[in-house]
Amino acid sequence: MNSAVCLLERAYELWPENKAVTDERQTLTYRELRSLARRAASELERELGSRAPVMVYLPKSAEMIAGFAAALYSGRPYVPTDSAAPRGRLEKIISNLAPSAVITNAALAKNLEGIAGGTRVFLMDELAGAEADDALIASALGAVTDSDPVYVMYTSGSTGEPKGVTIPHRGVLLFARWAEETFGWGPETVIANQAPLYFDVSVMDVYGAMRCGGKLILTPEVLFRFPVKLPEFLRENGVTSIYWVPT
């Protein structure tokens, strides 16, 4: 398998009951994360013809990471999108990208009214209820090469026009392996994420955890605005690794 989602497959095979990702609402094991992503991917593959990227427009959450994996299992790159992005920025991204679909929730879907054009909008809650089709997923993944884009990340748009930067599957796979080997990460590793999932610093957190079978904690954003309780949070959750920008 050439797709970066092979890291999730490997984690599922080796450590299925390890906790994969925790947010303020829920914790998913590698078994649960894989199952959710494959159900959603199967529905995408059944409903879509285009191989264009899938926008994942959700709050920072375990569901957002499942959305990334769903796009990858369907053979498509994903586009992490800020749930707080202004409507004008969303419109520019959609116009530039021409995505095959947007994965979102009911509340955020309202922000897409009038700007999504012909793009299909899927609610993550509904995708979660779909039936997984292993053959369909295998066929989609079989067409992916390691030089294909794994994701498209849009810049801040300082010129007024957001620009998409593509990263290949091979780059993510090599980066995750480097992180595991360099920092000695293993299945007992607990990584506390700081960066938004639409910011490239988060890539090492997400895929490094999958590579080693460790646990990824999506640290509540309020702790960075009011950090007096942040050390306590890190201790209580047994965090072993952080990769944070100083600002």
JSON list of N, CA and C in Angstrom, two decimals, residues 90-169:
[
{"chain": "A", "resi": 90, "resn": "LEU", "atom": "N", "xyz": [-13.44, 30.53, 2.67]},
{"chain": "A", "resi": 90, "resn": "LEU", "atom": "CA", "xyz": [-13.99, 29.24, 2.25]},
{"chain": "A", "resi": 90, "resn": "LEU", "atom": "C", "xyz": [-14.35, 29.27, 0.77]},
{"chain": "A", "resi": 91, "resn": "GLU", "atom": "N", "xyz": [-14.97, 30.33, 0.36]},
{"chain": "A", "resi": 91, "resn": "GLU", "atom": "CA", "xyz": [-15.40, 30.45, -1.05]},
{"chain": "A", "resi": 91, "resn": "GLU", "atom": "C", "xyz": [-14.20, 30.42, -1.98]},
{"chain": "A", "resi": 92, "resn": "LYS", "atom": "N", "xyz": [-13.12, 31.12, -1.60]},
{"chain": "A", "resi": 92, "resn": "LYS", "atom": "CA", "xyz": [-11.92, 31.14, -2.44]},
{"chain": "A", "resi": 92, "resn": "LYS", "atom": "C", "xyz": [-11.26, 29.76, -2.51]},
{"chain": "A", "resi": 93, "resn": "ILE", "atom": "N", "xyz": [-11.23, 29.07, -1.39]},
{"chain": "A", "resi": 93, "resn": "ILE", "atom": "CA", "xyz": [-10.63, 27.73, -1.39]},
{"chain": "A", "resi": 93, "resn": "ILE", "atom": "C", "xyz": [-11.43, 26.79, -2.27]},
{"chain": "A", "resi": 94, "resn": "ILE", "atom": "N", "xyz": [-12.75, 26.81, -2.13]},
{"chain": "A", "resi": 94, "resn": "ILE", "atom": "CA", "xyz": [-13.59, 25.93, -2.93]},
{"chain": "A", "resi": 94, "resn": "ILE", "atom": "C", "xyz": [-13.46, 26.26, -4.42]},
{"chain": "A", "resi": 95, "resn": "SER", "atom": "N", "xyz": [-13.42, 27.54, -4.75]},
{"chain": "A", "resi": 95, "resn": "SER", "atom": "CA", "xyz": [-13.27, 27.95, -6.14]},
{"chain": "A", "resi": 95, "resn": "SER", "atom": "C", "xyz": [-11.94, 27.50, -6.72]},
{"chain": "A", "resi": 96, "resn": "ASN", "atom": "N", "xyz": [-10.87, 27.62, -5.94]},
{"chain": "A", "resi": 96, "resn": "ASN", "atom": "CA", "xyz": [-9.54, 27.23, -6.40]},
{"chain": "A", "resi": 96, "resn": "ASN", "atom": "C", "xyz": [-9.38, 25.73, -6.48]},
{"chain": "A", "resi": 97, "resn": "LEU", "atom": "N", "xyz": [-9.94, 25.04, -5.52]},
{"chain": "A", "resi": 97, "resn": "LEU", "atom": "CA", "xyz": [-9.70, 23.60, -5.36]},
{"chain": "A", "resi": 97, "resn": "LEU", "atom": "C", "xyz": [-10.63, 22.75, -6.22]},
{"chain": "A", "resi": 98, "resn": "ALA", "atom": "N", "xyz": [-11.87, 23.16, -6.36]},
{"chain": "A", "resi": 98, "resn": "ALA", "atom": "CA", "xyz": [-12.91, 22.34, -7.00]},
{"chain": "A", "resi": 98, "resn": "ALA", "atom": "C", "xyz": [-12.92, 20.93, -6.38]},
{"chain": "A", "resi": 99, "resn": "PRO", "atom": "N", "xyz": [-13.18, 20.84, -5.08]},
{"chain": "A", "resi": 99, "resn": "PRO", "atom": "CA", "xyz": [-13.11, 19.53, -4.41]},
{"chain": "A", "resi": 99, "resn": "PRO", "atom": "C", "xyz": [-14.21, 18.58, -4.88]},
{"chain": "A", "resi": 100, "resn": "SER", "atom": "N", "xyz": [-13.97, 17.31, -4.69]},
{"chain": "A", "resi": 100, "resn": "SER", "atom": "CA", "xyz": [-14.99, 16.32, -5.03]},
{"chain": "A", "resi": 100, "resn": "SER", "atom": "C", "xyz": [-16.07, 16.30, -3.98]},
{"chain": "A", "resi": 101, "resn": "ALA", "atom": "N", "xyz": [-15.72, 16.69, -2.73]},
{"chain": "A", "resi": 101, "resn": "ALA", "atom": "CA", "xyz": [-16.68, 16.64, -1.63]},
{"chain": "A", "resi": 101, "resn": "ALA", "atom": "C", "xyz": [-16.17, 17.46, -0.46]},
{"chain": "A", "resi": 102, "resn": "VAL", "atom": "N", "xyz": [-17.08, 17.78, 0.43]},
{"chain": "A", "resi": 102, "resn": "VAL", "atom": "CA", "xyz": [-16.74, 18.39, 1.71]},
{"chain": "A", "resi": 102, "resn": "VAL", "atom": "C", "xyz": [-17.33, 17.50, 2.80]},
{"chain": "A", "resi": 103, "resn": "ILE", "atom": "N", "xyz": [-16.49, 17.16, 3.79]},
{"chain": "A", "resi": 103, "resn": "ILE", "atom": "CA", "xyz": [-16.97, 16.46, 4.98]},
{"chain": "A", "resi": 103, "resn": "ILE", "atom": "C", "xyz": [-17.08, 17.49, 6.09]},
{"chain": "A", "resi": 104, "resn": "THR", "atom": "N", "xyz": [-18.26, 17.59, 6.71]},
{"chain": "A", "resi": 104, "resn": "THR", "atom": "CA", "xyz": [-18.48, 18.59, 7.74]},
{"chain": "A", "resi": 104, "resn": "THR", "atom": "C", "xyz": [-19.53, 18.10, 8.73]},
{"chain": "A", "resi": 105, "resn": "ASN", "atom": "N", "xyz": [-20.06, 19.01, 9.53]},
{"chain": "A", "resi": 105, "resn": "ASN", "atom": "CA", "xyz": [-21.17, 18.66, 10.42]},
{"chain": "A", "resi": 105, "resn": "ASN", "atom": "C", "xyz": [-22.35, 19.58, 10.12]},
{"chain": "A", "resi": 106, "resn": "ALA", "atom": "N", "xyz": [-23.47, 19.33, 10.76]},
{"chain": "A", "resi": 106, "resn": "ALA", "atom": "CA", "xyz": [-24.69, 20.05, 10.43]},
{"chain": "A", "resi": 106, "resn": "ALA", "atom": "C", "xyz": [-24.56, 21.55, 10.69]},
{"chain": "A", "resi": 107, "resn": "ALA", "atom": "N", "xyz": [-23.90, 21.92, 11.78]},
{"chain": "A", "resi": 107, "resn": "ALA", "atom": "CA", "xyz": [-23.77, 23.34, 12.12]},
{"chain": "A", "resi": 107, "resn": "ALA", "atom": "C", "xyz": [-22.91, 24.07, 11.09]},
{"chain": "A", "resi": 108, "resn": "LEU", "atom": "N", "xyz": [-21.77, 23.48, 10.71]},
{"chain": "A", "resi": 108, "resn": "LEU", "atom": "CA", "xyz": [-20.87, 24.14, 9.78]},
{"chain": "A", "resi": 108, "resn": "LEU", "atom": "C", "xyz": [-21.39, 24.10, 8.35]},
{"chain": "A", "resi": 109, "resn": "ALA", "atom": "N", "xyz": [-22.22, 23.11, 8.03]},
{"chain": "A", "resi": 109, "resn": "ALA", "atom": "CA", "xyz": [-22.75, 23.00, 6.66]},
{"chain": "A", "resi": 109, "resn": "ALA", "atom": "C", "xyz": [-23.51, 24.26, 6.25]},
{"chain": "A", "resi": 110, "resn": "LYS", "atom": "N", "xyz": [-24.08, 24.95, 7.23]},
{"chain": "A", "resi": 110, "resn": "LYS", "atom": "CA", "xyz": [-24.83, 26.18, 6.92]},
{"chain": "A", "resi": 110, "resn": "LYS", "atom": "C", "xyz": [-23.92, 27.25, 6.33]},
{"chain": "A", "resi": 111, "resn": "ASN", "atom": "N", "xyz": [-22.64, 27.22, 6.71]},
{"chain": "A", "resi": 111, "resn": "ASN", "atom": "CA", "xyz": [-21.70, 28.21, 6.20]},
{"chain": "A", "resi": 111, "resn": "ASN", "atom": "C", "xyz": [-21.36, 27.99, 4.73]},
{"chain": "A", "resi": 112, "resn": "LEU", "atom": "N", "xyz": [-21.69, 26.81, 4.23]},
{"chain": "A", "resi": 112, "resn": "LEU", "atom": "CA", "xyz": [-21.36, 26.47, 2.84]},
{"chain": "A", "resi": 112, "resn": "LEU", "atom": "C", "xyz": [-22.49, 26.78, 1.88]},
{"chain": "A", "resi": 113, "resn": "GLU", "atom": "N", "xyz": [-23.63, 27.16, 2.42]},
{"chain": "A", "resi": 113, "resn": "GLU", "atom": "CA", "xyz": [-24.79, 27.43, 1.56]},
{"chain": "A", "resi": 113, "resn": "GLU", "atom": "C", "xyz": [-24.49, 28.60, 0.63]},
{"chain": "A", "resi": 114, "resn": "GLY", "atom": "N", "xyz": [-24.69, 28.37, -0.64]},
{"chain": "A", "resi": 114, "resn": "GLY", "atom": "CA", "xyz": [-24.47, 29.42, -1.63]},
{"chain": "A", "resi": 114, "resn": "GLY", "atom": "C", "xyz": [-23.06, 29.52, -2.15]},
{"chain": "A", "resi": 115, "resn": "ILE", "atom": "N", "xyz": [-22.11, 28.78, -1.57]},
{"chain": "A", "resi": 115, "resn": "ILE", "atom": "CA", "xyz": [-20.71, 28.86, -2.05]},
{"chain": "A", "resi": 115, "resn": "ILE", "atom": "C", "xyz": [-20.15, 27.50, -2.44]},
{"chain": "A", "resi": 116, "resn": "ALA", "atom": "N", "xyz": [-20.86, 26.42, -2.10]},
{"chain": "A", "resi": 116, "resn": "ALA", "atom": "CA", "xyz": [-20.34, 25.08, -2.41]},
{"chain": "A", "resi": 116, "resn": "ALA", "atom": "C", "xyz": [-20.52, 24.72, -3.88]},
{"chain": "A", "resi": 117, "resn": "GLY", "atom": "N", "xyz": [-21.38, 25.44, -4.58]},
{"chain": "A", "resi": 117, "resn": "GLY", "atom": "CA", "xyz": [-21.60, 25.12, -5.99]},
{"chain": "A", "resi": 117, "resn": "GLY", "atom": "C", "xyz": [-22.13, 23.70, -6.15]},
{"chain": "A", "resi": 118, "resn": "GLY", "atom": "N", "xyz": [-21.51, 22.95, -7.04]},
{"chain": "A", "resi": 118, "resn": "GLY", "atom": "CA", "xyz": [-21.94, 21.57, -7.26]},
{"chain": "A", "resi": 118, "resn": "GLY", "atom": "C", "xyz": [-21.22, 20.56, -6.40]},
{"chain": "A", "resi": 119, "resn": "THR", "atom": "N", "xyz": [-20.41, 21.04, -5.45]},
{"chain": "A", "resi": 119, "resn": "THR", "atom": "CA", "xyz": [-19.65, 20.13, -4.59]},
{"chain": "A", "resi": 119, "resn": "THR", "atom": "C", "xyz": [-20.58, 19.40, -3.62]},
{"chain": "A", "resi": 120, "resn": "ARG", "atom": "N", "xyz": [-20.42, 18.09, -3.53]},
{"chain": "A", "resi": 120, "resn": "ARG", "atom": "CA", "xyz": [-21.23, 17.31, -2.60]},
{"chain": "A", "resi": 120, "resn": "ARG", "atom": "C", "xyz": [-20.79, 17.59, -1.17]},
{"chain": "A", "resi": 121, "resn": "VAL", "atom": "N", "xyz": [-21.75, 17.77, -0.29]},
{"chain": "A", "resi": 121, "resn": "VAL", "atom": "CA", "xyz": [-21.49, 18.01, 1.12]},
{"chain": "A", "resi": 121, "resn": "VAL", "atom": "C", "xyz": [-21.99, 16.81, 1.92]},
{"chain": "A", "resi": 122, "resn": "PHE", "atom": "N", "xyz": [-21.09, 16.19, 2.67]},
{"chain": "A", "resi": 122, "resn": "PHE", "atom": "CA", "xyz": [-21.43, 15.02, 3.49]},
{"chain": "A", "resi": 122, "resn": "PHE", "atom": "C", "xyz": [-21.28, 15.37, 4.96]},
{"chain": "A", "resi": 123, "resn": "LEU", "atom": "N", "xyz": [-22.22, 14.93, 5.76]},
{"chain": "A", "resi": 123, "resn": "LEU", "atom": "CA", "xyz": [-22.13, 15.12, 7.21]},
{"chain": "A", "resi": 123, "resn": "LEU", "atom": "C", "xyz": [-21.42, 13.90, 7.81]},
{"chain": "A", "resi": 124, "resn": "MET", "atom": "N", "xyz": [-20.47, 14.17, 8.68]},
{"chain": "A", "resi": 124, "resn": "MET", "atom": "CA", "xyz": [-19.69, 13.07, 9.26]},
{"chain": "A", "resi": 124, "resn": "MET", "atom": "C", "xyz": [-20.58, 12.11, 10.03]},
{"chain": "A", "resi": 125, "resn": "ASP", "atom": "N", "xyz": [-21.59, 12.62, 10.71]},
{"chain": "A", "resi": 125, "resn": "ASP", "atom": "CA", "xyz": [-22.51, 11.76, 11.46]},
{"chain": "A", "resi": 125, "resn": "ASP", "atom": "C", "xyz": [-23.19, 10.75, 10.55]},
{"chain": "A", "resi": 126, "resn": "GLU", "atom": "N", "xyz": [-23.55, 11.19, 9.35]},
{"chain": "A", "resi": 126, "resn": "GLU", "atom": "CA", "xyz": [-24.23, 10.30, 8.40]},
{"chain": "A", "resi": 126, "resn": "GLU", "atom": "C", "xyz": [-23.26, 9.32, 7.78]},
{"chain": "A", "resi": 127, "resn": "LEU", "atom": "N", "xyz": [-22.04, 9.78, 7.47]},
{"chain": "A", "resi": 127, "resn": "LEU", "atom": "CA", "xyz": [-21.03, 8.87, 6.92]},
{"chain": "A", "resi": 127, "resn": "LEU", "atom": "C", "xyz": [-20.70, 7.76, 7.92]},
{"chain": "A", "resi": 128, "resn": "ALA", "atom": "N", "xyz": [-20.74, 8.09, 9.20]},
{"chain": "A", "resi": 128, "resn": "ALA", "atom": "CA", "xyz": [-20.42, 7.10, 10.23]},
{"chain": "A", "resi": 128, "resn": "ALA", "atom": "C", "xyz": [-21.40, 5.95, 10.24]},
{"chain": "A", "resi": 129, "resn": "GLY", "atom": "N", "xyz": [-22.60, 6.17, 9.72]},
{"chain": "A", "resi": 129, "resn": "GLY", "atom": "CA", "xyz": [-23.61, 5.11, 9.70]},
{"chain": "A", "resi": 129, "resn": "GLY", "atom": "C", "xyz": [-23.58, 4.26, 8.46]},
{"chain": "A", "resi": 130, "resn": "ALA", "atom": "N", "xyz": [-22.65, 4.53, 7.56]},
{"chain": "A", "resi": 130, "resn": "ALA", "atom": "CA", "xyz": [-22.57, 3.77, 6.31]},
{"chain": "A", "resi": 130, "resn": "ALA", "atom": "C", "xyz": [-21.96, 2.39, 6.57]},
{"chain": "A", "resi": 131, "resn": "GLU", "atom": "N", "xyz": [-22.08, 1.53, 5.59]},
{"chain": "A", "resi": 131, "resn": "GLU", "atom": "CA", "xyz": [-21.50, 0.18, 5.67]},
{"chain": "A", "resi": 131, "resn": "GLU", "atom": "C", "xyz": [-20.16, 0.15, 4.96]},
{"chain": "A", "resi": 132, "resn": "ALA", "atom": "N", "xyz": [-19.17, -0.42, 5.60]},
{"chain": "A", "resi": 132, "resn": "ALA", "atom": "CA", "xyz": [-17.84, -0.51, 5.00]},
{"chain": "A", "resi": 132, "resn": "ALA", "atom": "C", "xyz": [-17.83, -1.54, 3.88]},
{"chain": "A", "resi": 133, "resn": "ASP", "atom": "N", "xyz": [-17.09, -1.22, 2.82]},
{"chain": "A", "resi": 133, "resn": "ASP", "atom": "CA", "xyz": [-16.94, -2.11, 1.68]},
{"chain": "A", "resi": 133, "resn": "ASP", "atom": "C", "xyz": [-15.44, -2.30, 1.45]},
{"chain": "A", "resi": 134, "resn": "ASP", "atom": "N", "xyz": [-14.91, -3.40, 1.95]},
{"chain": "A", "resi": 134, "resn": "ASP", "atom": "CA", "xyz": [-13.47, -3.63, 1.89]},
{"chain": "A", "resi": 134, "resn": "ASP", "atom": "C", "xyz": [-12.95, -3.71, 0.46]},
{"chain": "A", "resi": 135, "resn": "ALA", "atom": "N", "xyz": [-13.73, -4.31, -0.42]},
{"chain": "A", "resi": 135, "resn": "ALA", "atom": "CA", "xyz": [-13.29, -4.45, -1.81]},
{"chain": "A", "resi": 135, "resn": "ALA", "atom": "C", "xyz": [-13.21, -3.09, -2.49]},
{"chain": "A", "resi": 136, "resn": "LEU", "atom": "N", "xyz": [-14.16, -2.24, -2.20]},
{"chain": "A", "resi": 136, "resn": "LEU", "atom": "CA", "xyz": [-14.18, -0.90, -2.79]},
{"chain": "A", "resi": 136, "resn": "LEU", "atom": "C", "xyz": [-12.96, -0.10, -2.32]},
{"chain": "A", "resi": 137, "resn": "ILE", "atom": "N", "xyz": [-12.65, -0.21, -1.03]},
{"chain": "A", "resi": 137, "resn": "ILE", "atom": "CA", "xyz": [-11.50, 0.51, -0.49]},
{"chain": "A", "resi": 137, "resn": "ILE", "atom": "C", "xyz": [-10.20, -0.03, -1.08]},
{"chain": "A", "resi": 138, "resn": "ALA", "atom": "N", "xyz": [-10.09, -1.34, -1.18]},
{"chain": "A", "resi": 138, "resn": "ALA", "atom": "CA", "xyz": [-8.87, -1.94, -1.74]},
{"chain": "A", "resi": 138, "resn": "ALA", "atom": "C", "xyz": [-8.65, -1.48, -3.18]},
{"chain": "A", "resi": 139, "resn": "SER", "atom": "N", "xyz": [-9.74, -1.39, -3.94]},
{"chain": "A", "resi": 139, "resn": "SER", "atom": "CA", "xyz": [-9.62, -0.94, -5.32]},
{"chain": "A", "resi": 139, "resn": "SER", "atom": "C", "xyz": [-9.17, 0.51, -5.39]},
{"chain": "A", "resi": 140, "resn": "ALA", "atom": "N", "xyz": [-9.74, 1.36, -4.53]},
{"chain": "A", "resi": 140, "resn": "ALA", "atom": "CA", "xyz": [-9.36, 2.77, -4.52]},
{"chain": "A", "resi": 140, "resn": "ALA", "atom": "C", "xyz": [-7.89, 2.94, -4.12]},
{"chain": "A", "resi": 141, "resn": "LEU", "atom": "N", "xyz": [-7.46, 2.22, -3.10]},
{"chain": "A", "resi": 141, "resn": "LEU", "atom": "CA", "xyz": [-6.08, 2.34, -2.64]},
{"chain": "A", "resi": 141, "resn": "LEU", "atom": "C", "xyz": [-5.08, 1.77, -3.64]},
{"chain": "A", "resi": 142, "resn": "GLY", "atom": "N", "xyz": [-5.52, 0.79, -4.40]},
{"chain": "A", "resi": 142, "resn": "GLY", "atom": "CA", "xyz": [-4.64, 0.18, -5.38]},
{"chain": "A", "resi": 142, "resn": "GLY", "atom": "C", "xyz": [-4.21, 1.13, -6.48]},
{"chain": "A", "resi": 143, "resn": "ALA", "atom": "N", "xyz": [-4.95, 2.21, -6.67]},
{"chain": "A", "resi": 143, "resn": "ALA", "atom": "CA", "xyz": [-4.62, 3.18, -7.71]},
{"chain": "A", "resi": 143, "resn": "ALA", "atom": "C", "xyz": [-3.72, 4.31, -7.21]},
{"chain": "A", "resi": 144, "resn": "VAL", "atom": "N", "xyz": [-3.41, 4.31, -5.91]},
{"chain": "A", "resi": 144, "resn": "VAL", "atom": "CA", "xyz": [-2.62, 5.40, -5.31]},
{"chain": "A", "resi": 144, "resn": "VAL", "atom": "C", "xyz": [-1.14, 5.09, -5.41]},
{"chain": "A", "resi": 145, "resn": "THR", "atom": "N", "xyz": [-0.35, 6.07, -5.83]},
{"chain": "A", "resi": 145, "resn": "THR", "atom": "CA", "xyz": [1.10, 5.93, -5.82]},
{"chain": "A", "resi": 145, "resn": "THR", "atom": "C", "xyz": [1.67, 6.82, -4.71]},
{"chain": "A", "resi": 146, "resn": "ASP", "atom": "N", "xyz": [2.89, 6.54, -4.29]},
{"chain": "A", "resi": 146, "resn": "ASP", "atom": "CA", "xyz": [3.44, 7.30, -3.16]},
{"chain": "A", "resi": 146, "resn": "ASP", "atom": "C", "xyz": [3.85, 8.71, -3.56]},
{"chain": "A", "resi": 147, "resn": "SER", "atom": "N", "xyz": [3.80, 9.03, -4.85]},
{"chain": "A", "resi": 147, "resn": "SER", "atom": "CA", "xyz": [4.07, 10.40, -5.29]},
{"chain": "A", "resi": 147, "resn": "SER", "atom": "C", "xyz": [2.79, 11.21, -5.45]},
{"chain": "A", "resi": 148, "resn": "ASP", "atom": "N", "xyz": [1.64, 10.58, -5.26]},
{"chain": "A", "resi": 148, "resn": "ASP", "atom": "CA", "xyz": [0.37, 11.31, -5.30]},
{"chain": "A", "resi": 148, "resn": "ASP", "atom": "C", "xyz": [0.23, 12.19, -4.06]},
{"chain": "A", "resi": 149, "resn": "PRO", "atom": "N", "xyz": [-0.57, 13.25, -4.14]},
{"chain": "A", "resi": 149, "resn": "PRO", "atom": "CA", "xyz": [-0.77, 14.10, -2.95]},
{"chain": "A", "resi": 149, "resn": "PRO", "atom": "C", "xyz": [-1.52, 13.35, -1.85]},
{"chain": "A", "resi": 150, "resn": "VAL", "atom": "N", "xyz": [-1.04, 13.50, -0.62]},
{"chain": "A", "resi": 150, "resn": "VAL", "atom": "CA", "xyz": [-1.75, 12.96, 0.54]},
{"chain": "A", "resi": 150, "resn": "VAL", "atom": "C", "xyz": [-2.69, 14.03, 1.08]},
{"chain": "A", "resi": 151, "resn": "TYR", "atom": "N", "xyz": [-2.24, 15.29, 1.01]},
{"chain": "A", "resi": 151, "resn": "TYR", "atom": "CA", "xyz": [-3.12, 16.38, 1.44]},
{"chain": "A", "resi": 151, "resn": "TYR", "atom": "C", "xyz": [-2.74, 17.65, 0.69]},
{"chain": "A", "resi": 152, "resn": "VAL", "atom": "N", "xyz": [-3.66, 18.60, 0.72]},
{"chain": "A", "resi": 152, "resn": "VAL", "atom": "CA", "xyz": [-3.43, 19.94, 0.19]},
{"chain": "A", "resi": 152, "resn": "VAL", "atom": "C", "xyz": [-3.67, 20.89, 1.35]},
{"chain": "A", "resi": 153, "resn": "MET", "atom": "N", "xyz": [-2.65, 21.66, 1.69]},
{"chain": "A", "resi": 153, "resn": "MET", "atom": "CA", "xyz": [-2.78, 22.58, 2.82]},
{"chain": "A", "resi": 153, "resn": "MET", "atom": "C", "xyz": [-2.72, 24.01, 2.29]},
{"chain": "A", "resi": 154, "resn": "TYR", "atom": "N", "xyz": [-3.75, 24.78, 2.61]},
{"chain": "A", "resi": 154, "resn": "TYR", "atom": "CA", "xyz": [-3.81, 26.16, 2.11]},
{"chain": "A", "resi": 154, "resn": "TYR", "atom": "C", "xyz": [-3.05, 27.11, 3.02]},
{"chain": "A", "resi": 155, "resn": "THR", "atom": "N", "xyz": [-2.31, 28.01, 2.38]},
{"chain": "A", "resi": 155, "resn": "THR", "atom": "CA", "xyz": [-1.53, 29.01, 3.10]},
{"chain": "A", "resi": 155, "resn": "THR", "atom": "C", "xyz": [-2.47, 30.04, 3.73]},
{"chain": "A", "resi": 156, "resn": "SER", "atom": "N", "xyz": [-1.89, 30.92, 4.51]},
{"chain": "A", "resi": 156, "resn": "SER", "atom": "CA", "xyz": [-2.69, 31.94, 5.20]},
{"chain": "A", "resi": 156, "resn": "SER", "atom": "C", "xyz": [-3.31, 32.94, 4.24]},
{"chain": "A", "resi": 157, "resn": "GLY", "atom": "N", "xyz": [-2.79, 33.00, 3.03]},
{"chain": "A", "resi": 157, "resn": "GLY", "atom": "CA", "xyz": [-3.37, 33.90, 2.05]},
{"chain": "A", "resi": 157, "resn": "GLY", "atom": "C", "xyz": [-3.00, 35.35, 2.28]},
{"chain": "A", "resi": 158, "resn": "SER", "atom": "N", "xyz": [-1.72, 35.60, 2.59]},
{"chain": "A", "resi": 158, "resn": "SER", "atom": "CA", "xyz": [-1.28, 36.96, 2.89]},
{"chain": "A", "resi": 158, "resn": "SER", "atom": "C", "xyz": [-1.42, 37.89, 1.69]},
{"chain": "A", "resi": 159, "resn": "THR", "atom": "N", "xyz": [-1.46, 37.30, 0.50]},
{"chain": "A", "resi": 159, "resn": "THR", "atom": "CA", "xyz": [-1.65, 38.11, -0.71]},
{"chain": "A", "resi": 159, "resn": "THR", "atom": "C", "xyz": [-3.12, 38.34, -1.02]},
{"chain": "A", "resi": 160, "resn": "GLY", "atom": "N", "xyz": [-3.98, 37.73, -0.21]},
{"chain": "A", "resi": 160, "resn": "GLY", "atom": "CA", "xyz": [-5.42, 37.85, -0.46]},
{"chain": "A", "resi": 160, "resn": "GLY", "atom": "C", "xyz": [-6.00, 36.64, -1.14]},
{"chain": "A", "resi": 161, "resn": "GLU", "atom": "N", "xyz": [-5.14, 35.79, -1.68]},
{"chain": "A", "resi": 161, "resn": "GLU", "atom": "CA", "xyz": [-5.61, 34.59, -2.37]},
{"chain": "A", "resi": 161, "resn": "GLU", "atom": "C", "xyz": [-4.96, 33.36, -1.74]},
{"chain": "A", "resi": 162, "resn": "PRO", "atom": "N", "xyz": [-5.73, 32.52, -1.04]},
{"chain": "A", "resi": 162, "resn": "PRO", "atom": "CA", "xyz": [-5.15, 31.30, -0.46]},
{"chain": "A", "resi": 162, "resn": "PRO", "atom": "C", "xyz": [-4.56, 30.41, -1.54]},
{"chain": "A", "resi": 163, "resn": "LYS", "atom": "N", "xyz": [-3.41, 29.84, -1.26]},
{"chain": "A", "resi": 163, "resn": "LYS", "atom": "CA", "xyz": [-2.72, 28.98, -2.23]},
{"chain": "A", "resi": 163, "resn": "LYS", "atom": "C", "xyz": [-2.54, 27.60, -1.62]},
{"chain": "A", "resi": 164, "resn": "GLY", "atom": "N", "xyz": [-2.89, 26.58, -2.37]},
{"chain": "A", "resi": 164, "resn": "GLY", "atom": "CA", "xyz": [-2.78, 25.21, -1.89]},
{"chain": "A", "resi": 164, "resn": "GLY", "atom": "C", "xyz": [-1.39, 24.63, -2.12]},
{"chain": "A", "resi": 165, "resn": "VAL", "atom": "N", "xyz": [-0.82, 24.02, -1.09]},
{"chain": "A", "resi": 165, "resn": "VAL", "atom": "CA", "xyz": [0.48, 23.36, -1.18]},
{"chain": "A", "resi": 165, "resn": "VAL", "atom": "C", "xyz": [0.24, 21.86, -1.03]},
{"chain": "A", "resi": 166, "resn": "THR", "atom": "N", "xyz": [0.74, 21.07, -1.97]},
{"chain": "A", "resi": 166, "resn": "THR", "atom": "CA", "xyz": [0.52, 19.62, -1.93]},
{"chain": "A", "resi": 166, "resn": "THR", "atom": "C", "xyz": [1.75, 18.91, -1.39]},
{"chain": "A", "resi": 167, "resn": "ILE", "atom": "N", "xyz": [1.50, 17.87, -0.61]},
{"chain": "A", "resi": 167, "resn": "ILE", "atom": "CA", "xyz": [2.56, 17.03, -0.04]},
{"chain": "A", "resi": 167, "resn": "ILE", "atom": "C", "xyz": [2.27, 15.59, -0.45]},
{"chain": "A", "resi": 168, "resn": "PRO", "atom": "N", "xyz": [3.28, 14.84, -0.92]},
{"chain": "A", "resi": 168, "resn": "PRO", "atom": "CA", "xyz": [3.05, 13.47, -1.36]},
{"chain": "A", "resi": 168, "resn": "PRO", "atom": "C", "xyz": [3.01, 12.47, -0.20]},
{"chain": "A", "resi": 169, "resn": "HIS", "atom": "N", "xyz": [2.40, 11.34, -0.46]},
{"chain": "A", "resi": 169, "resn": "HIS", "atom": "CA", "xyz": [2.34, 10.26, 0.54]},
{"chain": "A", "resi": 169, "resn": "HIS", "atom": "C", "xyz": [3.75, 9.89, 1.02]}
]
